[in-house]
PDB file of C-alpha atoms in Angstrom:
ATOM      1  CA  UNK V   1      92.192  85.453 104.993  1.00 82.00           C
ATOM      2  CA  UNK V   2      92.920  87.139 101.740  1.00 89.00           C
ATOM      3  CA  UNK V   3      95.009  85.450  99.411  1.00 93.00           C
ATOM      4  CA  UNK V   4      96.316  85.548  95.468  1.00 96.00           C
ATOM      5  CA  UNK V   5      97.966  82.617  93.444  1.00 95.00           C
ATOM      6  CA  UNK V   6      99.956  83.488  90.320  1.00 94.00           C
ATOM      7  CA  UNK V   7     101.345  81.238  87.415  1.00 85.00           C
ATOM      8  CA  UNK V   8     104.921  80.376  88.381  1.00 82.00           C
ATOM      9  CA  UNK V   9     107.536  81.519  85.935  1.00 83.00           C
ATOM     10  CA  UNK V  10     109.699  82.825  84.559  1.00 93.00           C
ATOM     11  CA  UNK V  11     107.414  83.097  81.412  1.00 95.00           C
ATOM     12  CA  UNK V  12     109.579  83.271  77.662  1.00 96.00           C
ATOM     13  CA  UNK V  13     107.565  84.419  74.672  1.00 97.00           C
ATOM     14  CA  UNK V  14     108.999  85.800  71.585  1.00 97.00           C
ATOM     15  CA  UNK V  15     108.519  88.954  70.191  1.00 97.00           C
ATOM     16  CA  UNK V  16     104.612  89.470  69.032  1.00 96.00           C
ATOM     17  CA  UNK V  17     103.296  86.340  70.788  1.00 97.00           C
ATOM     18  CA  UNK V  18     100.190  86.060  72.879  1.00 97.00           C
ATOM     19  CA  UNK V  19     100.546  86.669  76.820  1.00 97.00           C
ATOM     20  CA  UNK V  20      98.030  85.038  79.489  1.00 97.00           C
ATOM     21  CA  UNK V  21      99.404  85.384  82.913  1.00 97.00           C
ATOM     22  CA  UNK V  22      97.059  83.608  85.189  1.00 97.00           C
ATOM     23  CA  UNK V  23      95.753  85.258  88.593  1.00 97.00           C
ATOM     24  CA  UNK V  24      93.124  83.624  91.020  1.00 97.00           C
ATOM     25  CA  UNK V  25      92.540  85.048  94.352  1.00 96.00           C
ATOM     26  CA  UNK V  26      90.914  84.370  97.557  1.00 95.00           C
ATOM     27  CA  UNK V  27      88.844  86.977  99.664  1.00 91.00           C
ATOM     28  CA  UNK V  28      85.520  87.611 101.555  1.00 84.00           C
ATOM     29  CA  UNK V  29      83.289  90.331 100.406  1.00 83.00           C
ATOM     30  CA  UNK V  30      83.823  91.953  97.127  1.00 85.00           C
ATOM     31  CA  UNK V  31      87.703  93.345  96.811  1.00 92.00           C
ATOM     32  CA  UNK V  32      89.454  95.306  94.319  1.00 93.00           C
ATOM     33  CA  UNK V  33      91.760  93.380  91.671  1.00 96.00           C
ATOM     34  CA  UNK V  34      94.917  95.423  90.454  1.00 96.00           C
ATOM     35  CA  UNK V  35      98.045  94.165  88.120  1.00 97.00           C
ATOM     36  CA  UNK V  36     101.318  95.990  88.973  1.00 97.00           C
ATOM     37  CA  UNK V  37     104.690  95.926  87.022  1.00 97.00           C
ATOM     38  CA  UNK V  38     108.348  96.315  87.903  1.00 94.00           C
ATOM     39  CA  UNK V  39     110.479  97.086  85.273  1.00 92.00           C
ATOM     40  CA  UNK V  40     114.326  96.315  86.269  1.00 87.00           C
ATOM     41  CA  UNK V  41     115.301  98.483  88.295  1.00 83.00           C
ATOM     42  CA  UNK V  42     112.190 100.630  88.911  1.00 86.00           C
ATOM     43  CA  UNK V  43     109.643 100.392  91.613  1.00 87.00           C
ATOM     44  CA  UNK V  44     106.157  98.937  91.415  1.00 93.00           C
ATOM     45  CA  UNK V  45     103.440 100.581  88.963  1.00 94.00           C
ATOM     46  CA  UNK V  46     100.041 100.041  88.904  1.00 95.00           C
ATOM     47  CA  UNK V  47      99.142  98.287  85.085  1.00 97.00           C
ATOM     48  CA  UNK V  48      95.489  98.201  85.565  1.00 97.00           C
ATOM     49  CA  UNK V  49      92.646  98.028  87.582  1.00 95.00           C
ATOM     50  CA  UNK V  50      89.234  96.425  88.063  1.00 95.00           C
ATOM     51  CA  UNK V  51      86.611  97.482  91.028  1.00 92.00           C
ATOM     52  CA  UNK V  52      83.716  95.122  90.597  1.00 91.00           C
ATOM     53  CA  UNK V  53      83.257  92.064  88.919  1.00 93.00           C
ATOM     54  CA  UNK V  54      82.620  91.754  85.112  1.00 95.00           C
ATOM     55  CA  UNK V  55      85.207  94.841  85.191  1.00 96.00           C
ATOM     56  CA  UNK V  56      87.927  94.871  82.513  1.00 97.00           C
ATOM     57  CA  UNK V  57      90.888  97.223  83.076  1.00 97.00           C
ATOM     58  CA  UNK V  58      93.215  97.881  80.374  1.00 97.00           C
ATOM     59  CA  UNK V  59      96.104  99.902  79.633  1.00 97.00           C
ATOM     60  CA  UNK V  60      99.196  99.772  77.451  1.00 95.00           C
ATOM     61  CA  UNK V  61      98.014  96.901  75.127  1.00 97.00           C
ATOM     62  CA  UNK V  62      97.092  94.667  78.841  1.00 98.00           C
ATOM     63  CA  UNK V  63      93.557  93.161  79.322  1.00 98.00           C
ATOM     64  CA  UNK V  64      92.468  91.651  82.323  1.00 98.00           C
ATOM     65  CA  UNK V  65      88.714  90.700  83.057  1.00 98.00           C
ATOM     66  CA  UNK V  66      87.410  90.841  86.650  1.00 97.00           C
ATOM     67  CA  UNK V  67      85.609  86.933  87.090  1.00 96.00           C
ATOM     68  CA  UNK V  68      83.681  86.474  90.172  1.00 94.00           C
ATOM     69  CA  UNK V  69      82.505  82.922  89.259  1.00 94.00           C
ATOM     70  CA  UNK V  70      85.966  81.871  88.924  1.00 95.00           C
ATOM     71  CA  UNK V  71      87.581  84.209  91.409  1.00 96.00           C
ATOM     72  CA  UNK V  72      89.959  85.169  88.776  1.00 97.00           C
ATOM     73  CA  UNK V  73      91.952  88.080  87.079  1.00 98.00           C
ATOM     74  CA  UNK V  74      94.499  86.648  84.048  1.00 98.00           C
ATOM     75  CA  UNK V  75      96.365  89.367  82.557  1.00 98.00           C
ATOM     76  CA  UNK V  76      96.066  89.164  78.515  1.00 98.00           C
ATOM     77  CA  UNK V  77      98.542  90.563  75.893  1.00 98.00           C
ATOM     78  CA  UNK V  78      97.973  89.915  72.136  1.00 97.00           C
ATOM     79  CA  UNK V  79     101.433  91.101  71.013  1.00 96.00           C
ATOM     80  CA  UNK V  80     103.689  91.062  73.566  1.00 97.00           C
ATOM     81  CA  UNK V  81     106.767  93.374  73.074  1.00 97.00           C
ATOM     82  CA  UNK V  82     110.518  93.083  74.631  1.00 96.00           C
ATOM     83  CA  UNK V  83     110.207  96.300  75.988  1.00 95.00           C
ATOM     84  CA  UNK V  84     107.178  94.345  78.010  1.00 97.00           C
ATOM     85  CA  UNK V  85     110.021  92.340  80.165  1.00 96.00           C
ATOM     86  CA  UNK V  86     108.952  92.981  83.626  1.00 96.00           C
ATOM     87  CA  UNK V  87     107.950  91.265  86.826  1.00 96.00           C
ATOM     88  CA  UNK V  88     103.987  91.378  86.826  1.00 97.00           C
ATOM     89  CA  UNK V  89     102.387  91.400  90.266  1.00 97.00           C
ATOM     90  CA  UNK V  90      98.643  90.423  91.156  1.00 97.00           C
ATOM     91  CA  UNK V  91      97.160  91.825  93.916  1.00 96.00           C
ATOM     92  CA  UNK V  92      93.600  92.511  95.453  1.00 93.00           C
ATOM     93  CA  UNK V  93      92.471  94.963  97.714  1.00 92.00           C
ATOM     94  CA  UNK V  94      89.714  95.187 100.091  1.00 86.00           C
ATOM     95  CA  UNK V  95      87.062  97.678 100.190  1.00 77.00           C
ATOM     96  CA  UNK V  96      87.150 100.942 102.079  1.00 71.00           C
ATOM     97  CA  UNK V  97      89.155 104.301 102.167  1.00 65.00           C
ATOM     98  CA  UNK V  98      92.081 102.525 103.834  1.00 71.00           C
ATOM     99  CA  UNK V  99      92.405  99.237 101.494  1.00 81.00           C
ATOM    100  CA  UNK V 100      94.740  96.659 102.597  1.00 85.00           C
ATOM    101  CA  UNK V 101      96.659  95.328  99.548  1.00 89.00           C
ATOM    102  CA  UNK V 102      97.692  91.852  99.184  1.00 92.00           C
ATOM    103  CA  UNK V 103     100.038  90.650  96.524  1.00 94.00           C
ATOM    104  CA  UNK V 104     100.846  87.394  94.308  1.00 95.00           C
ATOM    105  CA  UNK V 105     103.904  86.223  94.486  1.00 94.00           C
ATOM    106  CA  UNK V 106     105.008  87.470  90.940  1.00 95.00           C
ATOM    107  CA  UNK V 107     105.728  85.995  87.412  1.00 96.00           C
ATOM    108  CA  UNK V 108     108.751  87.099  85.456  1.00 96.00           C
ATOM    109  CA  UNK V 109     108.216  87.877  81.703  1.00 96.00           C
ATOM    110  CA  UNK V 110     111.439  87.871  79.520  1.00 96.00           C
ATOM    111  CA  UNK V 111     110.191  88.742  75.933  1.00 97.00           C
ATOM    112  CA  UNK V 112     112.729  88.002  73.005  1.00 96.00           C
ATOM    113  CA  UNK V 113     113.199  89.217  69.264  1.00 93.00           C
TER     114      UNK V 113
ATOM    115  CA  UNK Q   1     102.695 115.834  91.041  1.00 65.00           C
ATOM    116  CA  UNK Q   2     105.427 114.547  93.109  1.00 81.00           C
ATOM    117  CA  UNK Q   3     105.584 110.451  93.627  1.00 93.00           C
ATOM    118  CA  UNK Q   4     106.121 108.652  97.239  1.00 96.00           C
ATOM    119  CA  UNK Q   5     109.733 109.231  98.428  1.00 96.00           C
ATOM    120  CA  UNK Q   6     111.966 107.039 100.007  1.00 97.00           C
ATOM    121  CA  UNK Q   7     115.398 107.278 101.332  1.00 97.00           C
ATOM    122  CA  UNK Q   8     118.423 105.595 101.318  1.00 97.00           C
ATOM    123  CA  UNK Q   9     118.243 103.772  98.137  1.00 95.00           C
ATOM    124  CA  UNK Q  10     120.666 101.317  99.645  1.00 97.00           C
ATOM    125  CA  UNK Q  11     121.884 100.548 102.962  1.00 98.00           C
ATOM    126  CA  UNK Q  12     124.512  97.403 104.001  1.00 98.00           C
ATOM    127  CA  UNK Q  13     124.484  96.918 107.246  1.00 98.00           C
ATOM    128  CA  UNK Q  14     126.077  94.228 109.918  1.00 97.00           C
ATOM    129  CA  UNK Q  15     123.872  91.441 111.331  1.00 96.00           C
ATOM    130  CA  UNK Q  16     122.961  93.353 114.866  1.00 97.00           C
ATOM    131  CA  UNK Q  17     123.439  96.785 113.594  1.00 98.00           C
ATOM    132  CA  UNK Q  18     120.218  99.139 113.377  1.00 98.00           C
ATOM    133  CA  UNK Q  19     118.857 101.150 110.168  1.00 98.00           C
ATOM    134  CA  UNK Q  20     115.962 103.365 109.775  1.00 98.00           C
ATOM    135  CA  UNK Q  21     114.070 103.823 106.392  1.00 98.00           C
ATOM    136  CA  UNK Q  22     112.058 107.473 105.637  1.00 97.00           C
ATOM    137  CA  UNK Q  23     109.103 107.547 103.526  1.00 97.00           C
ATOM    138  CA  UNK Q  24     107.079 110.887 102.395  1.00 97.00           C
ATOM    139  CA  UNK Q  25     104.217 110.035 100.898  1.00 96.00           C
ATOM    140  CA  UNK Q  26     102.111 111.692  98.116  1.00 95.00           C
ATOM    141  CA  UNK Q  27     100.554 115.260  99.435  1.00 93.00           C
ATOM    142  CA  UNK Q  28      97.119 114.406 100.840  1.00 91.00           C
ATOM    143  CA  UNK Q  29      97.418 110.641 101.045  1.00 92.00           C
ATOM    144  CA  UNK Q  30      95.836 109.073 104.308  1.00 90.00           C
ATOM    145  CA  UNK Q  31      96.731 106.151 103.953  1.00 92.00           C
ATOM    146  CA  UNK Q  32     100.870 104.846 104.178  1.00 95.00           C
ATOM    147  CA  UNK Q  33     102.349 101.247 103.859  1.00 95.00           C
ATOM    148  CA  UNK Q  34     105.289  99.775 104.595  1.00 97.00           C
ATOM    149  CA  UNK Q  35     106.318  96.550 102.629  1.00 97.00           C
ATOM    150  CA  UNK Q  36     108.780  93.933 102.873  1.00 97.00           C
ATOM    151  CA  UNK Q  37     110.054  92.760  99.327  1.00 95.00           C
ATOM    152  CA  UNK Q  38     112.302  89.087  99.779  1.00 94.00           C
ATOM    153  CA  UNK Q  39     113.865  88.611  95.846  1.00 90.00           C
ATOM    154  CA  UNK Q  40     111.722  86.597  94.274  1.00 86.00           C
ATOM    155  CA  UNK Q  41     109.077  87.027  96.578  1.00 88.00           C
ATOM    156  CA  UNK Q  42     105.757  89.435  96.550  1.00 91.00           C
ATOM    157  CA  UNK Q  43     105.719  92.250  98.811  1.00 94.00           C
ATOM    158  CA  UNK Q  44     104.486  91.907 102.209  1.00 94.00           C
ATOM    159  CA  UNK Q  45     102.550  94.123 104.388  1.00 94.00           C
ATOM    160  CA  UNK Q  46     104.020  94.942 107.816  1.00 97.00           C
ATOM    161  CA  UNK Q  47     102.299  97.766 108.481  1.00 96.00           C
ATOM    162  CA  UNK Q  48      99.495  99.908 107.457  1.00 94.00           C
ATOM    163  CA  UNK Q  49      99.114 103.642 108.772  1.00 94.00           C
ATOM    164  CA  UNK Q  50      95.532 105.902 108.448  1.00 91.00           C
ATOM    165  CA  UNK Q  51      96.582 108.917 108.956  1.00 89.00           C
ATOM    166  CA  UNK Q  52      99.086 108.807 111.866  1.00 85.00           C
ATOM    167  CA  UNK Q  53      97.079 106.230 113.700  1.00 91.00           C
ATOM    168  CA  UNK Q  54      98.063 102.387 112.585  1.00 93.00           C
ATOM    169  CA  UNK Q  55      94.982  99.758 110.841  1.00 91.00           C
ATOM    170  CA  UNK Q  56      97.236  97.021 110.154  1.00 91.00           C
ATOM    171  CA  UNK Q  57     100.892  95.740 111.848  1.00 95.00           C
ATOM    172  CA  UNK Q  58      99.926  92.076 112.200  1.00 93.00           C
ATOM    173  CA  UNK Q  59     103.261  91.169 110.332  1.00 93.00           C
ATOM    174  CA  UNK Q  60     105.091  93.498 111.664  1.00 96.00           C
ATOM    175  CA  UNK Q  61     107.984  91.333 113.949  1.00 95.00           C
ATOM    176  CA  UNK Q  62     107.426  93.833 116.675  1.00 95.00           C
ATOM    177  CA  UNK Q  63     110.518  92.496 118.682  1.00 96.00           C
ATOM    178  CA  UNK Q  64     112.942  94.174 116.215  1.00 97.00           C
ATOM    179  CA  UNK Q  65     110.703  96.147 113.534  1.00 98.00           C
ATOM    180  CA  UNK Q  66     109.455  99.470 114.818  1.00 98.00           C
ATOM    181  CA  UNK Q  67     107.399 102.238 112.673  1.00 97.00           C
ATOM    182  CA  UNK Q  68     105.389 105.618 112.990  1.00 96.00           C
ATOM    183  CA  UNK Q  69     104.123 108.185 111.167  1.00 95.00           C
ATOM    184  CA  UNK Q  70     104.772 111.609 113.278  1.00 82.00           C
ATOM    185  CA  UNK Q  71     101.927 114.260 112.524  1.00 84.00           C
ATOM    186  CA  UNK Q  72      99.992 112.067 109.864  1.00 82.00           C
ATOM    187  CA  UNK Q  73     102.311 112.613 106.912  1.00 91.00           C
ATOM    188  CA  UNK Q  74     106.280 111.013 106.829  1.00 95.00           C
ATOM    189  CA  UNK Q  75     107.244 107.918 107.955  1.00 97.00           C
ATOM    190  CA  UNK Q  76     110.358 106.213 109.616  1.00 97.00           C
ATOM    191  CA  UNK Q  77     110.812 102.288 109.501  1.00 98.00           C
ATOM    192  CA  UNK Q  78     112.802 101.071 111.901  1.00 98.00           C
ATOM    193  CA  UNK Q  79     114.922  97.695 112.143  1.00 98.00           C
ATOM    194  CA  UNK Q  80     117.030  96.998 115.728  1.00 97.00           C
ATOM    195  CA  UNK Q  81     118.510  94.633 115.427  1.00 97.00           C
ATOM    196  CA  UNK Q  82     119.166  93.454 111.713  1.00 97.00           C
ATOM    197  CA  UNK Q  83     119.274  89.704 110.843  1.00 97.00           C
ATOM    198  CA  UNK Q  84     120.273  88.254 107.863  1.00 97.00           C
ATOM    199  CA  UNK Q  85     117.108  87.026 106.901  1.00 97.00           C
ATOM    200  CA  UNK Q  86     115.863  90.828 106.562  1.00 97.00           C
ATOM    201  CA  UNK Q  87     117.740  91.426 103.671  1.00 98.00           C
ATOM    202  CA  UNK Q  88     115.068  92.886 101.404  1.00 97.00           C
ATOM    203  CA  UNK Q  89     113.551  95.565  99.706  1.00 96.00           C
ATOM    204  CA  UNK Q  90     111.698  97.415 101.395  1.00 97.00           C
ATOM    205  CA  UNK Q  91     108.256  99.217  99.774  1.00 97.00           C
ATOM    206  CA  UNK Q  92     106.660 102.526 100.996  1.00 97.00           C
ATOM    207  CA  UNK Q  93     103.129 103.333  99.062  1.00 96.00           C
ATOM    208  CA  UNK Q  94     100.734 105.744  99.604  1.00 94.00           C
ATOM    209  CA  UNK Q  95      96.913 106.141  99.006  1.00 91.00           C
ATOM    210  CA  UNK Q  96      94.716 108.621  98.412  1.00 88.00           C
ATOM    211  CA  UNK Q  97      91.384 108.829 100.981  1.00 83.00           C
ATOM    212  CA  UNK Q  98      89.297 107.523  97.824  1.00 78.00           C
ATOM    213  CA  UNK Q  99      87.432 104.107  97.761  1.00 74.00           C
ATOM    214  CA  UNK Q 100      88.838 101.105  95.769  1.00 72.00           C
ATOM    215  CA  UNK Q 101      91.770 103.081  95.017  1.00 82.00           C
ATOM    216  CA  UNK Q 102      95.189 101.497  94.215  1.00 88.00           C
ATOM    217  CA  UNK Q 103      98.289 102.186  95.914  1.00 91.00           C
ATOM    218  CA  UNK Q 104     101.384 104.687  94.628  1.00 93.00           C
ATOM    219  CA  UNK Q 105     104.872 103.318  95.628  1.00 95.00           C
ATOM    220  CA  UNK Q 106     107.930 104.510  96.227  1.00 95.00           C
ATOM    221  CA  UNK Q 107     111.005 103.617  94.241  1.00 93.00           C
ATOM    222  CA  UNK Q 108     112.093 101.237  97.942  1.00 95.00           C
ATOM    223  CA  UNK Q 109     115.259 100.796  99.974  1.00 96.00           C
ATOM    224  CA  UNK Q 110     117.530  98.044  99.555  1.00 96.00           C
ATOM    225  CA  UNK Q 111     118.535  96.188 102.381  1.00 98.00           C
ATOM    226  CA  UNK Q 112     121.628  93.809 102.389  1.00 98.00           C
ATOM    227  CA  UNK Q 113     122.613  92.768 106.413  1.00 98.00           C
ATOM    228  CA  UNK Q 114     125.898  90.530 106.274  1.00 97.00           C
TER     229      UNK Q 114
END
């Protein structure tokens, strides 16, 4: 079946470093990748999003690269930001109008000055 | 436009007690999900709703969990009756009938059974 594996955390950067948060996923055919976010106390938000492989989605600053050859999705950040402090979530999604969604298991950012 | 709805916010309840969760989805969304957030845990599915006909409740612990989605557009999520271990949050989303589209959730309901 459809799986994803995330880097453990918590992850602790200081203010302005570089973010990779590593994603790899298991699935037959060809599924969506998505990074979500929950800030405290706020429900999930879609980051980004890539459809097809080679893909990069970004948004707010956030890369991520859609690799078929390595079955991965690692969420970049060049400056990272302690307003950025959020749980990041990895999930894929398989084809079709009615996509079933399958998530990591998270990685906690805490950002410092 | 109006995000996925969810109500109560929080709910305590007694170990074999019942609660019910209510979700309205975004306007025009087919598709509805219902997701089971442990802390520190990702969400899981337990079930997935096409209209008002279910795709997916392979997770769903059918003995006590119970779910439907009258006339295609809210949804109630039913627990009877709680355990501890179903303390959670729990995750309504939406989607609209696009392909490859992501999924809009709702701000959840928090769960505590002592």
């Amino acid at each position: 079946g459809n799986s994803v594996t995330q880097m453990e955390g918590p992850v602790t950067l200081s203010e302005e470093a570089f973010l990779t948060i590593n994603c790899t996923y298991t699935a037959t055919g060809y599924p969506s990748l998505f990074w979500y976010v929950q800030y405290p106390g706020e429900g999930l938000q879609l980051l980004l999003k890539a459809t097809k492989a080679d893909d990069k989605g970004s948004n707010k600053g956030f890369e991520a690269t859609y690799r078929k050859e390595t079955t991965s999705f690692h969420l970049e950040k060049g400056s990272v930001q302690v307003s950025d402090s959020a749980v990041y979530f990895c999930a894929l999604g398989t084809t079709g109008t009615a996509s079933k969604l399958t998530f990591g298991t998270g990685t906690r950012l805490q950002v410092t000055l | 436009e109006a995000g996925v709805a969810q109500s109560p916010r929080y709910k305590i309840i007694e170990k074999r007690q019942s609660v019910a969760f209510w979700c309205n989805p975004i306007s025009g969304h087919a598709t509805l999900y219902w997701y089971q957030q442990i802390l520190g845990q990702g969400p899981k599915l337990l079930i997935q709703f096409q209209n008002n006909g279910v795709v997916d409740d392979s997770q769903l612990p059918k003995d006590r969990f119970s779910a439907e989605r009258l006339k295609g557009v809210d949804s109630t999520l039913k627990i009877q009756p709680a355990k501890l271990e179903d303390s959670a949050v729990y995750l309504c989303a939406s989607s609209p009938p696009r392909q490859n589209t992501e999924a809009f959730f709702g701000q959840g309901t928090r769960l505590t059974v002592v």
